[in-house]
XYZ file of C-alpha atoms in Angstrom:
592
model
C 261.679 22.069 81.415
C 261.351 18.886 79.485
C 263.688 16.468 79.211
C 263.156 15.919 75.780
C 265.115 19.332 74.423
C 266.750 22.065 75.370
C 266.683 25.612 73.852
C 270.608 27.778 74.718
C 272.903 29.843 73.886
C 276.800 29.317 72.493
C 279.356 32.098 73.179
C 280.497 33.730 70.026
C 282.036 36.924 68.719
C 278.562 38.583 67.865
C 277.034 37.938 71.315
C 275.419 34.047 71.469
C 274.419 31.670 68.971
C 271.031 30.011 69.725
C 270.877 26.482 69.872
C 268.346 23.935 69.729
C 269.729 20.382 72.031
C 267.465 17.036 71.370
C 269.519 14.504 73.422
C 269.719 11.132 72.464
C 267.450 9.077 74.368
C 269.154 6.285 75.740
C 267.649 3.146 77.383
C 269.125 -0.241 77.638
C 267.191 -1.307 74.685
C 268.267 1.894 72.520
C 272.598 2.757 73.066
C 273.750 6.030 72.218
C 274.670 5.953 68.640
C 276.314 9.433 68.321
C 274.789 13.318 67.958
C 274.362 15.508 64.611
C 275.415 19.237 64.239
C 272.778 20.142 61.987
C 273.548 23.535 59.517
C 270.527 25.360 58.311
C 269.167 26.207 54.896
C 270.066 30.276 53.983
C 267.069 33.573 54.700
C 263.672 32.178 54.670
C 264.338 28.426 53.572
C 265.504 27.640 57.100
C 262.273 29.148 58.191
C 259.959 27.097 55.984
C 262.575 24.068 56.967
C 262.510 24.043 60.900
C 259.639 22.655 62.179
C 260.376 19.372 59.376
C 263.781 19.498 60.810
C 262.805 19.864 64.389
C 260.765 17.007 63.358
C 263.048 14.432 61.837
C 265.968 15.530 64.903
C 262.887 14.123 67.536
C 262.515 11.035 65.468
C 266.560 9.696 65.565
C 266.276 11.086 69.634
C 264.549 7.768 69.784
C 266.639 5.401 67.798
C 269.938 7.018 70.118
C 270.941 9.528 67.652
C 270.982 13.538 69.208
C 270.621 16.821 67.324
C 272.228 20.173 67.765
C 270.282 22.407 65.338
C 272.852 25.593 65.375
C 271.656 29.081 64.748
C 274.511 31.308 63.051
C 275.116 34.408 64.122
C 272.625 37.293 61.885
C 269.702 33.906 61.366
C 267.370 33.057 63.514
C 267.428 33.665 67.465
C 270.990 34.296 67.621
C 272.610 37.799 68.131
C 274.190 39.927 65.655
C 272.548 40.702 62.088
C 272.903 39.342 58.531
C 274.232 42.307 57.096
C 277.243 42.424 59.310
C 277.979 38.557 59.647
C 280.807 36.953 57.806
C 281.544 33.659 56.609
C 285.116 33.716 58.561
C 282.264 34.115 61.691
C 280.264 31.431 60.700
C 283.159 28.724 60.267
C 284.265 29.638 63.833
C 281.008 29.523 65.180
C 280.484 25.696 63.817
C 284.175 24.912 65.089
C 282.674 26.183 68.359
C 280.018 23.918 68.541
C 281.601 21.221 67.739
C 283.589 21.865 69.988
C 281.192 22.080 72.757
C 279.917 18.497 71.408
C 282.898 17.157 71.552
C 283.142 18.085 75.474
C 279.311 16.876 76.363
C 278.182 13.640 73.990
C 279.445 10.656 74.774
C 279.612 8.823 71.246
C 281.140 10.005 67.477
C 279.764 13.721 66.594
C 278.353 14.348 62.764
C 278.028 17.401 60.709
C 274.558 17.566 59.352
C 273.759 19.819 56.096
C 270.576 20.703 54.680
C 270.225 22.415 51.873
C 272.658 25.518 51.860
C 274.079 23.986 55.237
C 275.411 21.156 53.128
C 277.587 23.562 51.677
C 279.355 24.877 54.741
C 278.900 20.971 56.565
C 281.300 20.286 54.052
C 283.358 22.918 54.084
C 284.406 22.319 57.885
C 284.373 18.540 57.462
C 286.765 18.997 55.294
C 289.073 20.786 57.646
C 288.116 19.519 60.736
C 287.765 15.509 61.165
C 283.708 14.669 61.752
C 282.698 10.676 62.578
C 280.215 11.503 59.130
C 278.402 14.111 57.440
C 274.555 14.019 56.134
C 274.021 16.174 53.481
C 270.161 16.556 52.966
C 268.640 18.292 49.737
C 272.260 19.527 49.076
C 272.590 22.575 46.932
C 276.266 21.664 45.782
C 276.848 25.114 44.745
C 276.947 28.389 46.413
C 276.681 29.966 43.380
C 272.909 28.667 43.210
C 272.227 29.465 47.110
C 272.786 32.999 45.902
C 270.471 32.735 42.786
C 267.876 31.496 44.797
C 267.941 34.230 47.343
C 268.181 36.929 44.527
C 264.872 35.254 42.745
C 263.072 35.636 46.016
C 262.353 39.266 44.605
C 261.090 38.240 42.073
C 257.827 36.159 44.296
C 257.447 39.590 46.214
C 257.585 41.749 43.035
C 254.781 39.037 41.992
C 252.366 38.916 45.412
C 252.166 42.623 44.350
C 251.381 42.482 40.826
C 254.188 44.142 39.735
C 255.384 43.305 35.998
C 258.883 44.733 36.251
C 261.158 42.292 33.746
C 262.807 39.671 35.861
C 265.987 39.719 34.088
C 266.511 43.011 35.107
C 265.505 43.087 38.444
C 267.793 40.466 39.261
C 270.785 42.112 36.530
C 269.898 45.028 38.804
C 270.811 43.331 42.280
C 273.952 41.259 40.977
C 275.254 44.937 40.016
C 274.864 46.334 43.474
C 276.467 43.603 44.610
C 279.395 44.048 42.379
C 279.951 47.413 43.448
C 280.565 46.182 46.788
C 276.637 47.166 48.263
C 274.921 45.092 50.693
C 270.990 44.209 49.166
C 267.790 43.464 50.552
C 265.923 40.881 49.174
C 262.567 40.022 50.915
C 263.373 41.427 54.090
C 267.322 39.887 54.380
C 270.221 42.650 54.013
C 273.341 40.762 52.524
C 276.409 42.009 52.184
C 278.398 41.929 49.095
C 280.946 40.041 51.425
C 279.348 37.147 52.461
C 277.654 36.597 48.979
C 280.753 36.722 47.206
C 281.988 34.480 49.931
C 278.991 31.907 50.028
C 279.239 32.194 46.148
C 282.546 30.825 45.994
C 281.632 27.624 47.616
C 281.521 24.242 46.240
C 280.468 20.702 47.459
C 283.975 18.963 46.413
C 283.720 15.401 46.624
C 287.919 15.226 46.730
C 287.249 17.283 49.749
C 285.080 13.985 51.578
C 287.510 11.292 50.386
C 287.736 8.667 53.249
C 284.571 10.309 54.946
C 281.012 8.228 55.683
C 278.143 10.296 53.615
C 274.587 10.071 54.344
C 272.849 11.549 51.291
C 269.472 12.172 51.304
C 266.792 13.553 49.126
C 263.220 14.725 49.001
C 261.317 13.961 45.915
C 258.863 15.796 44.163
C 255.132 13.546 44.750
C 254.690 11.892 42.042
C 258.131 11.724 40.270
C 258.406 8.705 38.222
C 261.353 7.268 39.156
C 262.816 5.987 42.752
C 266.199 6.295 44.521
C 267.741 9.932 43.912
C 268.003 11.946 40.826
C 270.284 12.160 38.265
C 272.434 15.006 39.489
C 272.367 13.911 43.118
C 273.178 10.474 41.415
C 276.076 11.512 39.559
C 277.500 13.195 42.957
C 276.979 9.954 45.152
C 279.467 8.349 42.264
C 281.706 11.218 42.449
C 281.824 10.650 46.213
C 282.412 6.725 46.137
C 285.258 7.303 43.304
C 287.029 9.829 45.658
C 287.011 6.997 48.223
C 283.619 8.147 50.202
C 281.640 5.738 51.746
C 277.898 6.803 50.883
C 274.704 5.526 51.945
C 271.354 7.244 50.537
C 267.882 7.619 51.024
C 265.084 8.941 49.528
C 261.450 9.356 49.470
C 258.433 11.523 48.334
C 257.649 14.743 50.264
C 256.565 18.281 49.301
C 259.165 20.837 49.120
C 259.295 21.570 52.363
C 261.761 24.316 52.490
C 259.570 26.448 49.735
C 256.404 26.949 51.987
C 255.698 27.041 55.716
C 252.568 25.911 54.899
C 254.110 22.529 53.381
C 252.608 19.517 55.722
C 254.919 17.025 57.757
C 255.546 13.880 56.151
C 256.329 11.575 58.358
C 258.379 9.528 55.850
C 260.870 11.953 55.602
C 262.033 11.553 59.473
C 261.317 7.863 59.228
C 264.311 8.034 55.961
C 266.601 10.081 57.607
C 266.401 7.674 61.024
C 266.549 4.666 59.298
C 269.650 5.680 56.916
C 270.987 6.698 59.629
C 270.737 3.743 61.530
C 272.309 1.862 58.952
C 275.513 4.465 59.388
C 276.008 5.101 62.375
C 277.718 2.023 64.918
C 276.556 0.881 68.377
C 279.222 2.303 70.914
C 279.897 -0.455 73.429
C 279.684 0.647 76.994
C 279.026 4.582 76.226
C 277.299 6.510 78.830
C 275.067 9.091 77.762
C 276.568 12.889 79.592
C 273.794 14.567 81.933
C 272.797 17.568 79.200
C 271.849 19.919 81.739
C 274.296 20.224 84.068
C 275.831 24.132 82.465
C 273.216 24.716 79.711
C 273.407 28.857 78.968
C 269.810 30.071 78.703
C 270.464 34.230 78.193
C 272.791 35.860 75.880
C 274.557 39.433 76.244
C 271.837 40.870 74.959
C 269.577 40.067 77.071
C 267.540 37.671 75.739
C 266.508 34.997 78.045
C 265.170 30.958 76.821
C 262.312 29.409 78.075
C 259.916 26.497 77.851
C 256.416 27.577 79.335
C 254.685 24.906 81.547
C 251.592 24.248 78.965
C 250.841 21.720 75.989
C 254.025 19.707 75.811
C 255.977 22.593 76.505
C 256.079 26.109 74.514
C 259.351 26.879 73.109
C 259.866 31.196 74.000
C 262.579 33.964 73.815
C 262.207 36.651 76.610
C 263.479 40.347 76.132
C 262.799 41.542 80.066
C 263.807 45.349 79.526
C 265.838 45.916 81.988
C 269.481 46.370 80.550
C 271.160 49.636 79.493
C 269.568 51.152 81.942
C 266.437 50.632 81.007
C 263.074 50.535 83.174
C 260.654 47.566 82.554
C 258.595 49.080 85.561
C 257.458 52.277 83.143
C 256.733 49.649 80.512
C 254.055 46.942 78.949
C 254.099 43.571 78.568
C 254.271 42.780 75.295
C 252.973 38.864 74.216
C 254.230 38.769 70.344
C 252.359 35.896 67.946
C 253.368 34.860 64.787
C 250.915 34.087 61.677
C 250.674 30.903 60.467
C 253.477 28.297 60.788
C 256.143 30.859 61.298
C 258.656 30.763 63.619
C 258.882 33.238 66.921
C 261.879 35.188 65.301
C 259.500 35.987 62.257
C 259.687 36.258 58.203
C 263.461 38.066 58.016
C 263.690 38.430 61.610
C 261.152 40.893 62.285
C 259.726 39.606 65.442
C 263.414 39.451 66.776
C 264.179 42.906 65.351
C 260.853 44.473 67.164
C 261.540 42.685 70.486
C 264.843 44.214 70.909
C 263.504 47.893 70.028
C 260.763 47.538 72.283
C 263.064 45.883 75.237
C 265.257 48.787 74.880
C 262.589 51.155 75.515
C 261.843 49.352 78.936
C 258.759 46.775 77.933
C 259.373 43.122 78.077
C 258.582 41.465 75.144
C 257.613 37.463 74.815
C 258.017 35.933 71.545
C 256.736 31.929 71.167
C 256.971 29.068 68.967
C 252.504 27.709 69.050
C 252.571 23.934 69.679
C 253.549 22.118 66.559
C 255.505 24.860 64.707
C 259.451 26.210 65.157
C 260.579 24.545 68.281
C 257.513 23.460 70.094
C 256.327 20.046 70.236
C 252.756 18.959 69.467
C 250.195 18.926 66.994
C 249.583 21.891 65.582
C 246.359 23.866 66.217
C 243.658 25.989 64.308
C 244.668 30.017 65.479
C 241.693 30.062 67.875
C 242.614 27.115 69.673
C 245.593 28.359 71.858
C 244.029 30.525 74.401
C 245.870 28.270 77.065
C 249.247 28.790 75.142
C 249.090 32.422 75.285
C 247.945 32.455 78.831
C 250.930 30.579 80.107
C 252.840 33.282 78.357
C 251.121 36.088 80.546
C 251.666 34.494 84.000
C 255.185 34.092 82.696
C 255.990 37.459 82.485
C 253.449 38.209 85.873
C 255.652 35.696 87.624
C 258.910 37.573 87.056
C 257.296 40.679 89.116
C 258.804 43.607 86.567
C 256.308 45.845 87.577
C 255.015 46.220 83.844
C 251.785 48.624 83.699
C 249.964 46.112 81.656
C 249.852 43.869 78.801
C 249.181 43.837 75.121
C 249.000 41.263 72.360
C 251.066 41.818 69.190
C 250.143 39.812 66.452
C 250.288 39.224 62.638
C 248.123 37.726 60.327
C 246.066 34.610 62.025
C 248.200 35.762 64.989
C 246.367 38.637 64.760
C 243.078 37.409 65.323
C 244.414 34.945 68.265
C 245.249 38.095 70.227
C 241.682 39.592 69.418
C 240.309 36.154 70.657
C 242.018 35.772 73.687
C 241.955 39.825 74.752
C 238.102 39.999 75.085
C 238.254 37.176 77.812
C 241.395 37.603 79.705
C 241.168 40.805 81.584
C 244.894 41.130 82.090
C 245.381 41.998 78.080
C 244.720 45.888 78.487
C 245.274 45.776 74.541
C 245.231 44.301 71.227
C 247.609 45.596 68.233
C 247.021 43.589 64.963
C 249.265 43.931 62.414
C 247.763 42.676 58.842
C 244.917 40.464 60.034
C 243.606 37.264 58.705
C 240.338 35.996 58.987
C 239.290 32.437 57.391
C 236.467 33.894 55.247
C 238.659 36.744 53.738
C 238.846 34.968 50.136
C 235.405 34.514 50.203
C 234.527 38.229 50.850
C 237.009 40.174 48.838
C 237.583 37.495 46.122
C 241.697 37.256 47.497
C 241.262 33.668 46.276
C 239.863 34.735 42.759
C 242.898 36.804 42.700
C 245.782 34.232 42.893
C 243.383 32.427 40.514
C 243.601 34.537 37.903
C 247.388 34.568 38.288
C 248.280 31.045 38.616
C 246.519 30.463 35.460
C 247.804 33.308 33.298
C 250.669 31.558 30.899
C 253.134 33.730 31.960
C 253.128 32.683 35.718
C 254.146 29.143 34.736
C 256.612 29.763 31.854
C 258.737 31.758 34.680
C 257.831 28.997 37.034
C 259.235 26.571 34.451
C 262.212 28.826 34.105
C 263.016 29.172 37.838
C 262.367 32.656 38.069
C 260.100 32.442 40.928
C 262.266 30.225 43.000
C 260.239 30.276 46.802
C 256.335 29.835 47.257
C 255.823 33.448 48.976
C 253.939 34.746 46.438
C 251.167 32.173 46.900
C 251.343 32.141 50.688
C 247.963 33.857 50.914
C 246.408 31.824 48.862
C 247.792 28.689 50.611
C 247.204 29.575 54.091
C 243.436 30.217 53.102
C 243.036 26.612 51.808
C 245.557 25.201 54.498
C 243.145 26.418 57.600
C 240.041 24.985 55.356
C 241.380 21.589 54.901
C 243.490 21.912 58.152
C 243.084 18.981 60.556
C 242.625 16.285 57.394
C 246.560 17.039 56.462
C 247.920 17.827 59.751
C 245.641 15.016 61.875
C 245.214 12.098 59.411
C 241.678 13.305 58.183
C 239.718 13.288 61.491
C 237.812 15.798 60.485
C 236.199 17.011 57.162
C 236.794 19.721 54.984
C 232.790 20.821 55.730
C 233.317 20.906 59.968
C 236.372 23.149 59.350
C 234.473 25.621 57.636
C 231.867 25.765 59.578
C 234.352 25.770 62.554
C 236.065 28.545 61.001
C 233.124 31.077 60.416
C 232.514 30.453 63.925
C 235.907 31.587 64.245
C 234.966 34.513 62.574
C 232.045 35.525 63.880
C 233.528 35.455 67.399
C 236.313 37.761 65.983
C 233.995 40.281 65.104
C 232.536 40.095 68.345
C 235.515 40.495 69.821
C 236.867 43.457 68.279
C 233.430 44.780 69.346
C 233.577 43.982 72.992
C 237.156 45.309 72.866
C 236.043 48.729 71.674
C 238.768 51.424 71.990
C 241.375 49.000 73.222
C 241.902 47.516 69.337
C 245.452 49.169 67.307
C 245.215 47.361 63.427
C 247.912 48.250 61.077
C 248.136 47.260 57.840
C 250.599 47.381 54.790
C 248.906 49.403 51.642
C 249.970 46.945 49.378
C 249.005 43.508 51.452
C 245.799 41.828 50.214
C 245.453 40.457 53.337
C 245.299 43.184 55.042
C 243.707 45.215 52.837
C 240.906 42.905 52.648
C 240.374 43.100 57.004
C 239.527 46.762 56.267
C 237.284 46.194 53.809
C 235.270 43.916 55.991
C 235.625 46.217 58.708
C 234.482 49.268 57.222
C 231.116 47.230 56.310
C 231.434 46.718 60.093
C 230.795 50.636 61.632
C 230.286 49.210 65.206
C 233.364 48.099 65.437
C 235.310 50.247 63.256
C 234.534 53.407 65.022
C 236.274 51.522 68.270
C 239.785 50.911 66.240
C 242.441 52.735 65.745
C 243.670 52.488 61.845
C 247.000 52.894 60.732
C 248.650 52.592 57.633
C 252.288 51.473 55.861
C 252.488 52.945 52.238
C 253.368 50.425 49.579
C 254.379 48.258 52.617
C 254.037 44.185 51.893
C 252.179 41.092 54.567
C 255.606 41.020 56.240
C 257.489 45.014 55.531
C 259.868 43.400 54.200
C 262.241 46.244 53.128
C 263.914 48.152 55.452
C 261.571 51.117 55.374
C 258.351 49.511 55.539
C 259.353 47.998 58.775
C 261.266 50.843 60.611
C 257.490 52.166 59.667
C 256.064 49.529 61.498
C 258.478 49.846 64.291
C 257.604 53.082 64.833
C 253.840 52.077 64.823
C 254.308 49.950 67.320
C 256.606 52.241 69.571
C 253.670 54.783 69.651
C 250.856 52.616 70.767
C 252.859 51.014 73.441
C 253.756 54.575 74.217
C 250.386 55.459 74.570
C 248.815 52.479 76.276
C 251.722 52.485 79.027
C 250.575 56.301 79.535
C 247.370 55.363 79.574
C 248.148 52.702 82.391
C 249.754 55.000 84.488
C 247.300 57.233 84.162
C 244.500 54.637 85.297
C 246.486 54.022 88.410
C-alpha cells in the first residue's frame, strides 16, 4: 500500500465509518503543521466534490498539513443507510474521529467544512474545542442544504422531459415531510428526522468567537469582482466582530460540487494550501506518529479496503461473500465499474447497495475508484484506457482463492463499454453485464446532443435556472459527458492533445466496442432504463447492428432513469442483476 494514503474504517454505532487518511508528509525541510477533519457536502454534492477534495487534501500533505476525509454513517462507503441515520449519530461519529486524531497526529487537529459540512464543522467546534475550522463554500443554513436536495427533483423530472409545475413538486415533498414521511429525491431516502434536524441548523458566528477561521470560496469564472462575495463578506465581519480570527481565500473555479464532470483546477488546492499555511503554526520539535501501525481495513459487514498494486495505486472496497453463512465457492466474481467520474459507491449508493445484495448471495463483488477519480491517484483516463486497472482487480480476487466459478464485469454507462473492452481479451471474464451503455458517438447517431440543445435554449430552462429551481447539473450530465470525452485530454492534460485526435480516438473506441460485443456473442447481459436516453440510444444502434444483437441478452426497467434512482427502478435492477449472475454461476458449474 502506498505511503501516501490510507483508506479504513472507524467503529461506530451503525457498523464502521469509512475513512480516507492523507498523512502529512514530513521532512526536515517541511514540519508537521497539524491534520484537518474534513466534513462532506450532503447526497450527490459530496460525490461531484471528492475527487477536488481528494485533490486539494494531497496538495497541503506536502506543505505538512494531513487530511481525514470522514464518511458518515448512510454516505458514501460507510455502513448503515441514509434513511435510518440521525444527526445525534453523526455528531458522535465526528466526536469519534476526532477523537481518534487526537490519539495518532502529533500537531493541533482542525475541523474542515465544505459546503453542508460547514454546517455540522461548526456545530461540533462549537462544543468541542478544535485548533481551527475551514469552512469552504459554506452553506450557512441548513434550511438551504434541504432546498437544494428537494430541487434535485426537479433536474431528474427535467432529464426526462417531464413538465410537472415545480412549485408543486417540491410543495408536494415538503408535505410528506411534514407528515413525518421519509422522501426520495434522486435516489437518497431522507427521513423527516434528519431533515427537520439538518434544517434547524445555522452557521452562528457567536458560536466561533475566539476560534481561527479559514474561509474560503470558489468563484464563478468570470465574476467581476475579487476576494469573496457579498454574503460570504458580510459573514467574515460577523465572525471578526464576535472575536474570530479569519483569514480568506478565494479564486475562480467551476462549481465543482454541481457536476462530476467539472475539471480540477489546480488553483483551488493551491488557495486552500496557501491560506492555510498562513494559519496554521510550525510545531517545534513535533514528531510525525507512524499512521499504520492499527489502521482497520474491514468493517462488520464485511467489507474489506484495498489499494490494488497498479497505476499509482487503485483505491477498492471488497464484499468477499462469505459471512452469514454464505458460500463464495457457489458464486462469481463480480468486477463492478462506475461511468464517468463517479465514485465506486455510485450515484445514491447504488454500487454499494448492489455489492452487498450480491455478497449476501455468496459472489464477491469488487467495486474501484479508476485512476484520477474518488480516491485514486493519477491522471484520469479515456474509458478504454484501463484494461491494466481492471486486470489488477481480477488477480485480486484470484489471489484470495474463494473458489468463485468465474468472473463477470458489471458496468454502467462508459463503464459499460470498459467491461465490453476488456472481456473480449481477457479470457478469465466469462461475462459482460452492461447496464445503460455509453458509446462516444451516441449524440451523433441518435441526435442525444440535439436534444439537450433544444432544451437549454428553450426560455423556460433558464428563467428556472435563474430562479434556482434546477439547483444540481444532473439533468445535463449526458450532454456533458459527451463533450467532456471529446475535448477530454485538453482539460484534464493541459491540451496535449486536440479536440480532432480525440475523436478520431474515440470512434476507434467505438468501433472496437462493436467488435467486441460481437466476439463476445452470447456472453453479453445489457439492461437499460426505458426512460434513459443513453441507454435508449445503445439499442437503437444495436438493433441497426443484427450480428451482434442476436448474441445479447436485452432487458428492460420501465420508466427507470441513467442511474434507477427511485427505489423501485433499482430493486428492478437488483433483481436483473441477481438473475444473470444466477444463471452464469449455473452455467459455470455446469461447464465444469
Amino acid at each position: 500500500m502506498p505511503a501516501g494514503f490510507f483508506p479504513i474504517f472507524l467503529p461506530s454505532r451503525l457498523g464502521a465509518n469509512y475513512a480516507f487518511y492523507i498523512p502529512a508528509a514530513v521532512s526536515a525541510e517541511t514540519p508537521p503543521l497539524g491534520t484537518i477533519l474534513w466534513l462532506q457536502p450532503f447526497a450527490e454534492e459530496a460525490n461531484c466534490a471528492r475527487r477536488h477534495l481528494v485533490a486539494a487534501a494531497r496538495e497541503c500533505q506536502q506543505h505538512g498539513i494531513g487530511s481525514l476525509i470522514l464518511d458518515l454513517s448512510g454516505c458514501g462507503e460507510s455502513d448503515g443507510d441514509l434513511a435510518g441515520t440521525s444527526l445525534r449519530d453523526w455528531l458522535d461519529e465526528i466526536q469519534h474521529a476526532l477523537e481518534w486524531l487526537d490519539q495518532r497526529t502529533a500537531g493541533p487537529v482542525w475541523l474542515g467544512g465544505l459546503r453542508a459540512g460547514a454546517l455540522l464543522a461548526t456545530h461540533v467546534a462549537a462544543l468541542r474545542k478544535v485548533s481551527g475550522v475551514v469552512l469552504w463554500q459554506p452553506v450557512l443554513s441548513g434550511r438551504s442544504v434541504i432546498d437544494q436536495f428537494l430541487r434535485q427533483q426537479l433536474a431528474v423530472d427535467w432529464a426526462q422531459g417531464s413538465a410537472a409545475n415545480a412549485a408543486q413538486i417540491l410543495a408536494g415533498l415538503r408535505e410528506t415531510l411534514a407528515r413525518g414521511e421519509a422522501i426520495t429525491v434522486a435516489g437518497y431516502t431522507l427521513s423527516a428526522g434528519l431533515a427537520a434536524d439538518l434544517a434547524a441548523m445555522e452557521v452562528s458566528a457567536e458560536a466561533l468567537a475566539r476560534t481561527r477561521i479559514v474561509l474560503l470560496e470558489s468563484r464563478s469564472a468570470g465574476t467581476a469582482a475579487s476576494g469573496l462575495s457579498p454574503g460570504l463578506e458580510k459573514f467574515c465581519t460577523s465572525l471578526q466582530a464576535a472575536g474570530a480570527e479569519v483569514l480568506t481565500g478565494s479564486c475562480e473555479a467551476t462549481p465543482f460540487w454541481a457536476a462530476h464532470e467539472a475539471p480540477l483546477t489546480p488553483a483551488v488546492a493551491h488557495v486552500l494550501a496557501s491560506t492555510l499555511l498562513r494559519a496554521m503554526p510550525v510545531i517545534d520539535n513535533a514528531v510525525q506518529a507512524e499512521p499504520a501501525a492499527d489502521l482497520c481495513r474491514s468493517s462488520p459487514s464485511d467489507a474489506h479496503l484495498l489499494v490494488l498494486p497498479v497505476a499509482e495505486g487503485v483505491t477498492a472496497t471488497l464484499h468477499d461473500g462469505c459471512h452469514d453463512g454464505a458460500d463464495a465457492s457457489s458464486g462469481m466474481g463480480v468486477i463492478m465499474l462506475t461511468g464517468g467520474m463517479q465514485i465506486r459507491a455510485g450515484s445514491h449508493r447504488q454500487y454499494l447497495s448492489l455489492a452487498r445484495t450480491l455478497a449476501a448471495e455468496g459472489h464477491a463483488v469488487l467495486r474501484l475508484d479508476f485512476p484520477g477519480f474518488g480516491d485514486s491517484p493519477g491522471t484520469p483516463r479515456h474509458y478504454a484506457d484501463n484494461a491494466d486497472v481492471i486486470a489488477a482487480a481480477i488477480a485480486e480476487l484470484q489471489s484470495r482463492k474463494l473458489g468463485l466459478r468465474g468472473f463477470v464485469l458489471w458496468g454502467l454507462c462508459d463503464g459499460a463499454s470498459a467491461a465490453a473492452l476488456h472481456a473480449c481479451a481477457d479470457e478469465r471474464v466469462m461475462s459482460v453485464l452492461m447496464v445503460n451503455p455509453w458509446l462516444d458517438d451516441i449524440g451523433e447517431h441518435v441526435g442525444l446532443s440535439g436534444y439537450y440543445h433544444r432544451r437549454l435554449t428553450t426560455p423556460q430552462f433558464w428563467c428556472s435556472l435563474l430562479r434556482g429551481e434546477v439547483g444540481v447539473m444532473s439533468g445535463v450530465a449526458g450532454f456533458v459527458r459527451h463533450l467532456w470525452h471529446r475535448l477530454f485530454a485538453s482539460v484534464e492534460e493541459g491540451g496535449q492533445t486536440t479536440a480532432a485526435q480525440n475523436s478520431s480516438e474515440s470512434d476507434a473506441s467505438v468501433r472496437d466496442i462493436w467488435s467486441a460485443l460481437e466476439g463476445l456473442s452470447g456472453r453479453v447481459t445489457v439492461v437499460t432504463g426505458d426512460a434513459d436516453r443513453t441507454g435508449q440510444a445503445f439499442l437503437a444502434m444495436l438493433a441497426r447492428r443484427p450480428e451482434v444483437q442476436k448474441g445479447v441478452v436485452q432487458l428492460s426497467v420501465s420508466h427507470a432513469d441513467h442511474t434507477f434512482s427511485t427505489p423501485q427502478w433499482h430493486a428492478a435492477l437488483v433483481e436483473h442483476t441477481r438473475v444473470t449472475m444466477a444463471r452464469e454461476a449455473q452455467r459455470a458449474g455446469d461447464a465444469k
